[in-house]
C-alpha cells in the first residue's frame, strides 16, 4: 500500500527502504531536502513540503511521522492541517504516551485517526526489522497491517515460543496492537526502561570483573581509605572481551545487548574511545514516573537511570554535602584525586 | 578421552550425555545408586563408590565433581584421597572462588591438579551446550580441551561477532580459560550477579505494565494513601504474554531470559502457579561482596539481590520499624491489608 | 492578629491552640460541628459554615486551610468564593506544589493572595512548635509574620548554629519564606522525601542488628538456599531498645526520629503491634518525580520509597516473574514459606 | 581509676582529657613522642614505649588502644606481650568485629581480657562525650564501668525517653554493654552504616532543592538529552543554608547531622571548598556484607555506599560500557561535557 513518511533520519529512511523492498510505495519529506533527494527512487517519490507530500497521496492517506520527540507536536499539527477526515497519522517516534492520548482526542474531532507506534531496532533495523508496539483504534491499526508486517522482523527472526500453536500471531511477526491510544508508546517506554536496567546489569558486572585485580594495586592505608582485607583474592587480570564472547553461547545471560557489548570489546578492549558520560532520552525517566504513580517498586530500573545522571556529574552537589558533613563531625579533609 | 563424573543430578547426567555423544568415555558415580544405574550404557560405566570410580580410570585421571555447593568440599577431599600425583579434579559446581584458591593450593602439595569450571546452561544445556568459565593452570586446562569443547555449545550457536577474524577462539566455541585458580568461578559468580540484574529488569518492567490499569481501580482517598493524580492515563489492560513475545524479534531487549519469560506467560498468563518467594543461591551475594571489596558501585545488582530477600519477608522487621516511627510522629495507625 | 482556620483535625486544632496562647484570635470551622464546638473558648469563636467564618473576620481577612490533600482544592474554591480582594488564603496542608502555582495564579486574578505553607511537626507540634516552609508574595508573607512566629518553635528550640550572628533570622525561629508560590510546599515535599530516607536508614540498620543472630538458626542446606558461610560470626542477640537509646547521646546519628524509635522500642521491644505495611502519602513520590525531572540522582530516597511499596505487596507480580524464570531455566521449584 | 592509653590522635587525646577531668589517672603513649609530651600534666603521665606504659600501671592493668584500624592488630600484639594474666585490653578504634572475636579468643588463652568498644563522637566528643558500644565478658565490662561512665555523655545529654522509669540504665548515660566479644564493634559498624544512609538522604534532598531552578537553564533539545517538560515548575532559587536552618526546629528531620550541615552551609553556602570525592572507611562496607550474609535487604544503606564509590570515579568503566552499547545499537555518539 501507499504511505507518506515525514522525517528521513536513520530511522525514517530505513523504514522506507524496508517498505519499498516489500512492494509498498512511499512519498517522503524531510526538512533537509538533501535527505529526500538521497532516497528517492524505485517506489519512493520525494516531496518538498508537507503539503506537497499530502497532495501526492490518495485518500484515505496514511502518513508516518518519524521526527525527534521535541518537534513531533508541531509536525503533527502541520500535517493535520493538510489532511482530511478519514486520513491516518502514525507517530513512530519516542513520544510521551500522554501526548498521544491528547493528540488522538484532538484529531478525532477532525475525523483524523491517530496511531502511536513505538519502534525499536536502532541502526540494525534495516536488516533485522523493527519491533513495533502499537496503540490506537483497532480498525485503523488493522487497516495498516500490511505496513506493520513489512517493517517488522517476521516470524523467522526467532524460534517459536513453546506452547504457541496455530497460525503465528502478529506478536510473533514482531508487531503488536497493544491497546488504545498511547498504549504503544507506553509499552515502548517500559521497553526502554527495561533496556536501561539490562544495560546497567552488564555494565556493573563487567566493572566488577574489571576490578578483579584490585589486590594488585596498593591501596592507601590512611584513615580516609577503607583497606582491602583480602588482597590475595583480587589478583585476576581478566580479558573482558573474551568473557563477553564466551557468555554469548549457552549461558543464561545471552542477549542482543551482550552481542553488541562483545563487538565493542572486540575492537576496543579498554573502551578507551568513551569517556563515560551516558545520555538518557526520556523513556527511562517516564518509566520511573509511571512506577511511582502506580505504586510499583522499581529499584533496579531507577538505579540504572540514576547511574546515568551520576555519570554526567549530577551528583556533585550531593557529594559536596557529604564531604562537608564529614569535615564537620570528623575533621576529615577531602581526599584529593590521586594522580594516576 | 576418558572422564570420571561424580554427581549425576540434572547437570552431571547431561554433561555425561553430551560427552559420550561426542565419543568420550565416562565412569560415573552418585550417592544415589539408582542415578548411576539409570545412565549407564554405551560409553558410560557405573561405579558404586568414589574408590571404584577412580580404580576404573587410567592415569593421569580426570574427575569432574558436579555436586551441590554444600558438599563439594568433602567430596573433593574424599576424591583427592583416592587420586595420585598428576591426576586432575574439575569442580563444575557453584563453589565460592576463594575455596578454589585454597583447594588448588592444598592439592598442589600432593601433585594433584585442580580446575574450577563455572558451568551455565540449566535444564537446556543438554541440547544447547554449556557455557564454561574455567580457572586453573594453563597446561592442565589445555589437556582437558577436548572435554570442554564437547560440553560447550560450539561455534554455530551464535553468529560471529563483527571484528573477529581467523580460526574461532575457544570463547567462540563457548568455553574460556579465564585465569588461574578461582578465575573460572569468579567469572561465573559475576555472571550470576548479572543474571539477577537482568531478571529484575524484566520483572520490574513487566510489573509496571501489569499496573498500567491502576487508574481503573479506585484508590482509597484517606490520609494514609497517596492519591493517583492522573488516573485517566492508567487505563490500559495489557497482554503481557503478547508483549513479551513481540519484544523477542527486532527489539533491543531480546534475550534468552526474555524467551523463557515469553514461554512462561504463554502457558500461565497471570503466573498464578507462583507465589513470588524468590530464592537466591550464593553467587549473587558473593558478587555484591566482591563489588564492595573492590570499591565498585553495584546499585543495580544489589537492588536485584535485595528484592529477592524482600520477596521472602526479610524486610518485615525494618517495615515494622517504619510503621512504629509513623505512629510516633504522626499518630498514623498502620493500614491493614485490604481484603481483595 | 486575627485568623480563620478551616479544618480542625489534630493539626488544625493544635495550630489554633498555639495561636491563642500567644494572644491571637481565631474563628474556626470544621465539616464536623463537634470539632469546632470542642475547641471554642477563650480567643476562639466557632462558625458553622465557611460563609459564617468569613463573615466573622474583618478585612483584610486571613484564612488558614488545614484539610486533607484530597479536599484542599474544593475547600479553597469555596473559601475564595466568599472572600474579597485583599484577603489571604494560607494552605497549610500537604498539597502538591504545582497546585499552589496554579491556585495562586487563579486567585490573583480576583485580587486574593495565596500562601502555601508546608507544616511539619506531627502530634508533638502543639508543644514543640511547627516548622514552617512558606511560599508566596513577600509582602503577604511579611504581613502574616506574627502568625508564623507564634506557630513556629522559636529560637530556643535549638542551640545557635556556629557562624550565625546578629538578630536571629526567621529560619532560626523555625519558619522561612522559601520563595514564590509553591516554594513552601516544594521544600516541604523534599523534606518528606528526606524523612523517608532517614527512616529507612534506621530501619535497615536495626534490621541488620535484628539479624545478628542469624548463625543460631539453622539455614536449610538445599540448592534453593544460599548457605551462611560464617555462622560463628552471627551469634549476637542484641537488645535493640537499649541500642537505640545509647545512640541518643553523643553519637553521630542522634536525631528526633531516633528518639521516637527508642520510645517505640522501649514500650514494644519486638514491635509486635505492627504488621509492617507502610503507607506513603504523596510527598515522597513527588520528590522522586522532581529528582527525575531535574536529572538529580536520588538512589537512596527512591529506594526508601520503593521499600514502602514492597511492604504492601506491590512487588508480588515482579517476584512471580522471577520465580517463573527460575523455573524455566533451572527447573527450580519455588520454595514455600517455611512454617516457623 | 587508672588507665593506659595507646594512641594520642584527636580521639585518644580527648578521651584522656575527659577521663582526668573526672578524676581518673592516665599513662599515655604515642608513636610520636611529641603527642605524649603535649598532653602530659595533671593526672597524665607519659611513657616512651609500650613497655614503659605497662610498667607504670599497677595490676590488674587496663589499657585502651586508640590507633588507626590498619595498625590495631600489631599494636594489640605488642601490648599483649607486655601484659600479664588478669590485665585488660580495650580496643576503641574502628576494628572489624570479626577481628575482635579472634583476638579475644587468642588473648583469653593468656588470661588477658579483651574488650571491643565502638566509639562515636568525632571532634565534638571532648565536650559532648562519646557514645560507647561495648563487647566482651560481662565481668570485665563491669570492672571498667567508671571509665565508660566518664567518657560517655551522661544522662543530661538528652531528655528521657517516654516509658523509661527508675534509675537510668547505662544506655541512658551513653554507653552500653551490647554482648560478647565483637558485639560492640558490630553495633558500631551498623551505626556507621546508618550514618551513611542518613547523610545520603540529606545530601540527595539538598541536591534536589539545589536543582529547583532547572527550568531556568536552557536544556539542549537534541536526541541525546531528555527534555524538561515542565520547566515552568522548576524556577526556584532556594537558599539551602536557610532551609537547613529552618529544619532544625520543630521538623521531623531534625538531627545532629542536620545541625552540622546547617553550620557548613552558613559559612560556605555553595560548598565551594569541596570537590565531592567522598571517602568511606570500612564500617559502611562491612554493614553491607553483614546484610548480605544475614539475608537482610539494605537497598538504602548500599545505595549510600555506592554513591560514595561513584563520587570517586569508580563507576567510570561501567559508564563507558553503557556508552559503548548505545553507540552500537543506536549509533549514538557520546555527548561531551558541556563547557559551562
PDB file of N, CA and C in Angstrom, chain D residues 60-92:
ATOM      1  N   UNK D  60      45.494  -5.199  88.486  1.00  0.00           N
ATOM      2  CA  UNK D  60      45.284  -5.572  87.079  1.00  0.00           C
ATOM      3  C   UNK D  60      45.219  -4.322  86.212  1.00  0.00           C
ATOM      4  N   UNK D  61      46.026  -4.311  85.150  1.00  0.00           N
ATOM      5  CA  UNK D  61      46.113  -3.150  84.264  1.00  0.00           C
ATOM      6  C   UNK D  61      44.957  -3.125  83.257  1.00  0.00           C
ATOM      7  N   UNK D  62      44.588  -1.896  82.880  1.00  0.00           N
ATOM      8  CA  UNK D  62      43.621  -1.725  81.784  1.00  0.00           C
ATOM      9  C   UNK D  62      44.225  -0.746  80.793  1.00  0.00           C
ATOM     10  N   UNK D  63      44.376  -1.181  79.549  1.00  0.00           N
ATOM     11  CA  UNK D  63      44.990  -0.321  78.530  1.00  0.00           C
ATOM     12  C   UNK D  63      44.050  -0.173  77.337  1.00  0.00           C
ATOM     13  N   UNK D  64      43.791   1.071  77.007  1.00  0.00           N
ATOM     14  CA  UNK D  64      42.901   1.407  75.880  1.00  0.00           C
ATOM     15  C   UNK D  64      43.764   1.655  74.659  1.00  0.00           C
ATOM     16  N   UNK D  65      43.457   0.949  73.568  1.00  0.00           N
ATOM     17  CA  UNK D  65      44.193   1.125  72.320  1.00  0.00           C
ATOM     18  C   UNK D  65      43.339   1.956  71.367  1.00  0.00           C
ATOM     19  N   UNK D  66      43.868   3.083  70.920  1.00  0.00           N
ATOM     20  CA  UNK D  66      43.090   4.011  70.072  1.00  0.00           C
ATOM     21  C   UNK D  66      43.947   4.436  68.898  1.00  0.00           C
ATOM     22  N   UNK D  67      44.179   3.457  67.994  1.00  0.00           N
ATOM     23  CA  UNK D  67      45.072   3.703  66.850  1.00  0.00           C
ATOM     24  C   UNK D  67      44.324   3.387  65.552  1.00  0.00           C
ATOM     25  N   UNK D  68      44.837   3.843  64.408  1.00  0.00           N
ATOM     26  CA  UNK D  68      44.155   3.545  63.141  1.00  0.00           C
ATOM     27  C   UNK D  68      43.920   2.041  62.947  1.00  0.00           C
ATOM     28  N   UNK D  69      42.806   1.708  62.301  1.00  0.00           N
ATOM     29  CA  UNK D  69      42.416   0.308  62.128  1.00  0.00           C
ATOM     30  C   UNK D  69      43.546  -0.533  61.543  1.00  0.00           C
ATOM     31  N   UNK D  70      44.321   0.060  60.649  1.00  0.00           N
ATOM     32  CA  UNK D  70      45.361  -0.697  59.963  1.00  0.00           C
ATOM     33  C   UNK D  70      46.470  -1.196  60.877  1.00  0.00           C
ATOM     34  N   UNK D  71      46.693  -0.534  62.015  1.00  0.00           N
ATOM     35  CA  UNK D  71      47.790  -0.941  62.893  1.00  0.00           C
ATOM     36  C   UNK D  71      47.300  -1.492  64.238  1.00  0.00           C
ATOM     37  N   UNK D  72      45.989  -1.643  64.376  1.00  0.00           N
ATOM     38  CA  UNK D  72      45.453  -2.133  65.646  1.00  0.00           C
ATOM     39  C   UNK D  72      46.006  -3.518  65.976  1.00  0.00           C
ATOM     40  N   UNK D  73      46.025  -4.386  64.984  1.00  0.00           N
ATOM     41  CA  UNK D  73      46.447  -5.756  65.228  1.00  0.00           C
ATOM     42  C   UNK D  73      47.845  -5.846  65.829  1.00  0.00           C
ATOM     43  N   UNK D  74      48.795  -5.195  65.176  1.00  0.00           N
ATOM     44  CA  UNK D  74      50.173  -5.273  65.677  1.00  0.00           C
ATOM     45  C   UNK D  74      50.324  -4.583  67.029  1.00  0.00           C
ATOM     46  N   UNK D  75      49.577  -3.478  67.222  1.00  0.00           N
ATOM     47  CA  UNK D  75      49.663  -2.773  68.497  1.00  0.00           C
ATOM     48  C   UNK D  75      49.148  -3.658  69.633  1.00  0.00           C
ATOM     49  N   UNK D  76      48.027  -4.311  69.401  1.00  0.00           N
ATOM     50  CA  UNK D  76      47.475  -5.215  70.411  1.00  0.00           C
ATOM     51  C   UNK D  76      48.472  -6.342  70.696  1.00  0.00           C
ATOM     52  N   UNK D  77      49.096  -6.849  69.651  1.00  0.00           N
ATOM     53  CA  UNK D  77      50.077  -7.921  69.845  1.00  0.00           C
ATOM     54  C   UNK D  77      51.250  -7.465  70.712  1.00  0.00           C
ATOM     55  N   UNK D  78      51.777  -6.296  70.392  1.00  0.00           N
ATOM     56  CA  UNK D  78      52.891  -5.752  71.185  1.00  0.00           C
ATOM     57  C   UNK D  78      52.495  -5.558  72.635  1.00  0.00           C
ATOM     58  N   UNK D  79      51.315  -4.992  72.785  1.00  0.00           N
ATOM     59  CA  UNK D  79      50.832  -4.704  74.132  1.00  0.00           C
ATOM     60  C   UNK D  79      50.654  -6.005  74.919  1.00  0.00           C
ATOM     61  N   UNK D  80      50.008  -6.979  74.279  1.00  0.00           N
ATOM     62  CA  UNK D  80      49.722  -8.245  74.965  1.00  0.00           C
ATOM     63  C   UNK D  80      51.008  -8.908  75.445  1.00  0.00           C
ATOM     64  N   UNK D  81      52.060  -8.731  74.656  1.00  0.00           N
ATOM     65  CA  UNK D  81      53.344  -9.345  75.020  1.00  0.00           C
ATOM     66  C   UNK D  81      53.892  -8.783  76.335  1.00  0.00           C
ATOM     67  N   UNK D  82      53.439  -7.581  76.674  1.00  0.00           N
ATOM     68  CA  UNK D  82      53.928  -6.940  77.907  1.00  0.00           C
ATOM     69  C   UNK D  82      53.000  -7.150  79.095  1.00  0.00           C
ATOM     70  N   UNK D  83      51.804  -7.644  78.829  1.00  0.00           N
ATOM     71  CA  UNK D  83      50.793  -7.739  79.888  1.00  0.00           C
ATOM     72  C   UNK D  83      50.820  -9.113  80.561  1.00  0.00           C
ATOM     73  N   UNK D  84      50.093  -9.187  81.668  1.00  0.00           N
ATOM     74  CA  UNK D  84      50.023 -10.448  82.420  1.00  0.00           C
ATOM     75  C   UNK D  84      48.568 -10.890  82.536  1.00  0.00           C
ATOM     76  N   UNK D  85      48.390 -12.115  82.944  1.00  0.00           N
ATOM     77  CA  UNK D  85      47.033 -12.647  83.131  1.00  0.00           C
ATOM     78  C   UNK D  85      46.263 -11.728  84.065  1.00  0.00           C
ATOM     79  N   UNK D  86      44.997 -11.483  83.734  1.00  0.00           N
ATOM     80  CA  UNK D  86      44.165 -10.613  84.551  1.00  0.00           C
ATOM     81  C   UNK D  86      44.105  -9.194  84.026  1.00  0.00           C
ATOM     82  N   UNK D  87      45.059  -8.810  83.176  1.00  0.00           N
ATOM     83  CA  UNK D  87      45.038  -7.467  82.590  1.00  0.00           C
ATOM     84  C   UNK D  87      43.952  -7.362  81.513  1.00  0.00           C
ATOM     85  N   UNK D  88      43.678  -6.129  81.139  1.00  0.00           N
ATOM     86  CA  UNK D  88      42.585  -5.880  80.183  1.00  0.00           C
ATOM     87  C   UNK D  88      43.081  -4.991  79.038  1.00  0.00           C
ATOM     88  N   UNK D  89      42.703  -5.395  77.812  1.00  0.00           N
ATOM     89  CA  UNK D  89      42.933  -4.537  76.642  1.00  0.00           C
ATOM     90  C   UNK D  89      41.576  -4.071  76.123  1.00  0.00           C
ATOM     91  N   UNK D  90      41.463  -2.771  75.895  1.00  0.00           N
ATOM     92  CA  UNK D  90      40.242  -2.223  75.277  1.00  0.00           C
ATOM     93  C   UNK D  90      40.624  -1.678  73.914  1.00  0.00           C
ATOM     94  N   UNK D  91      39.942  -2.163  72.871  1.00  0.00           N
ATOM     95  CA  UNK D  91      40.174  -1.613  71.535  1.00  0.00           C
ATOM     96  C   UNK D  91      39.051  -0.634  71.227  1.00  0.00           C
ATOM     97  N   UNK D  92      39.376   0.637  71.221  1.00  0.00           N
ATOM     98  CA  UNK D  92      38.373   1.676  70.998  1.00  0.00           C
ATOM     99  C   UNK D  92      38.300   2.150  69.563  1.00  0.00           C
TER     100      UNK D  92
END
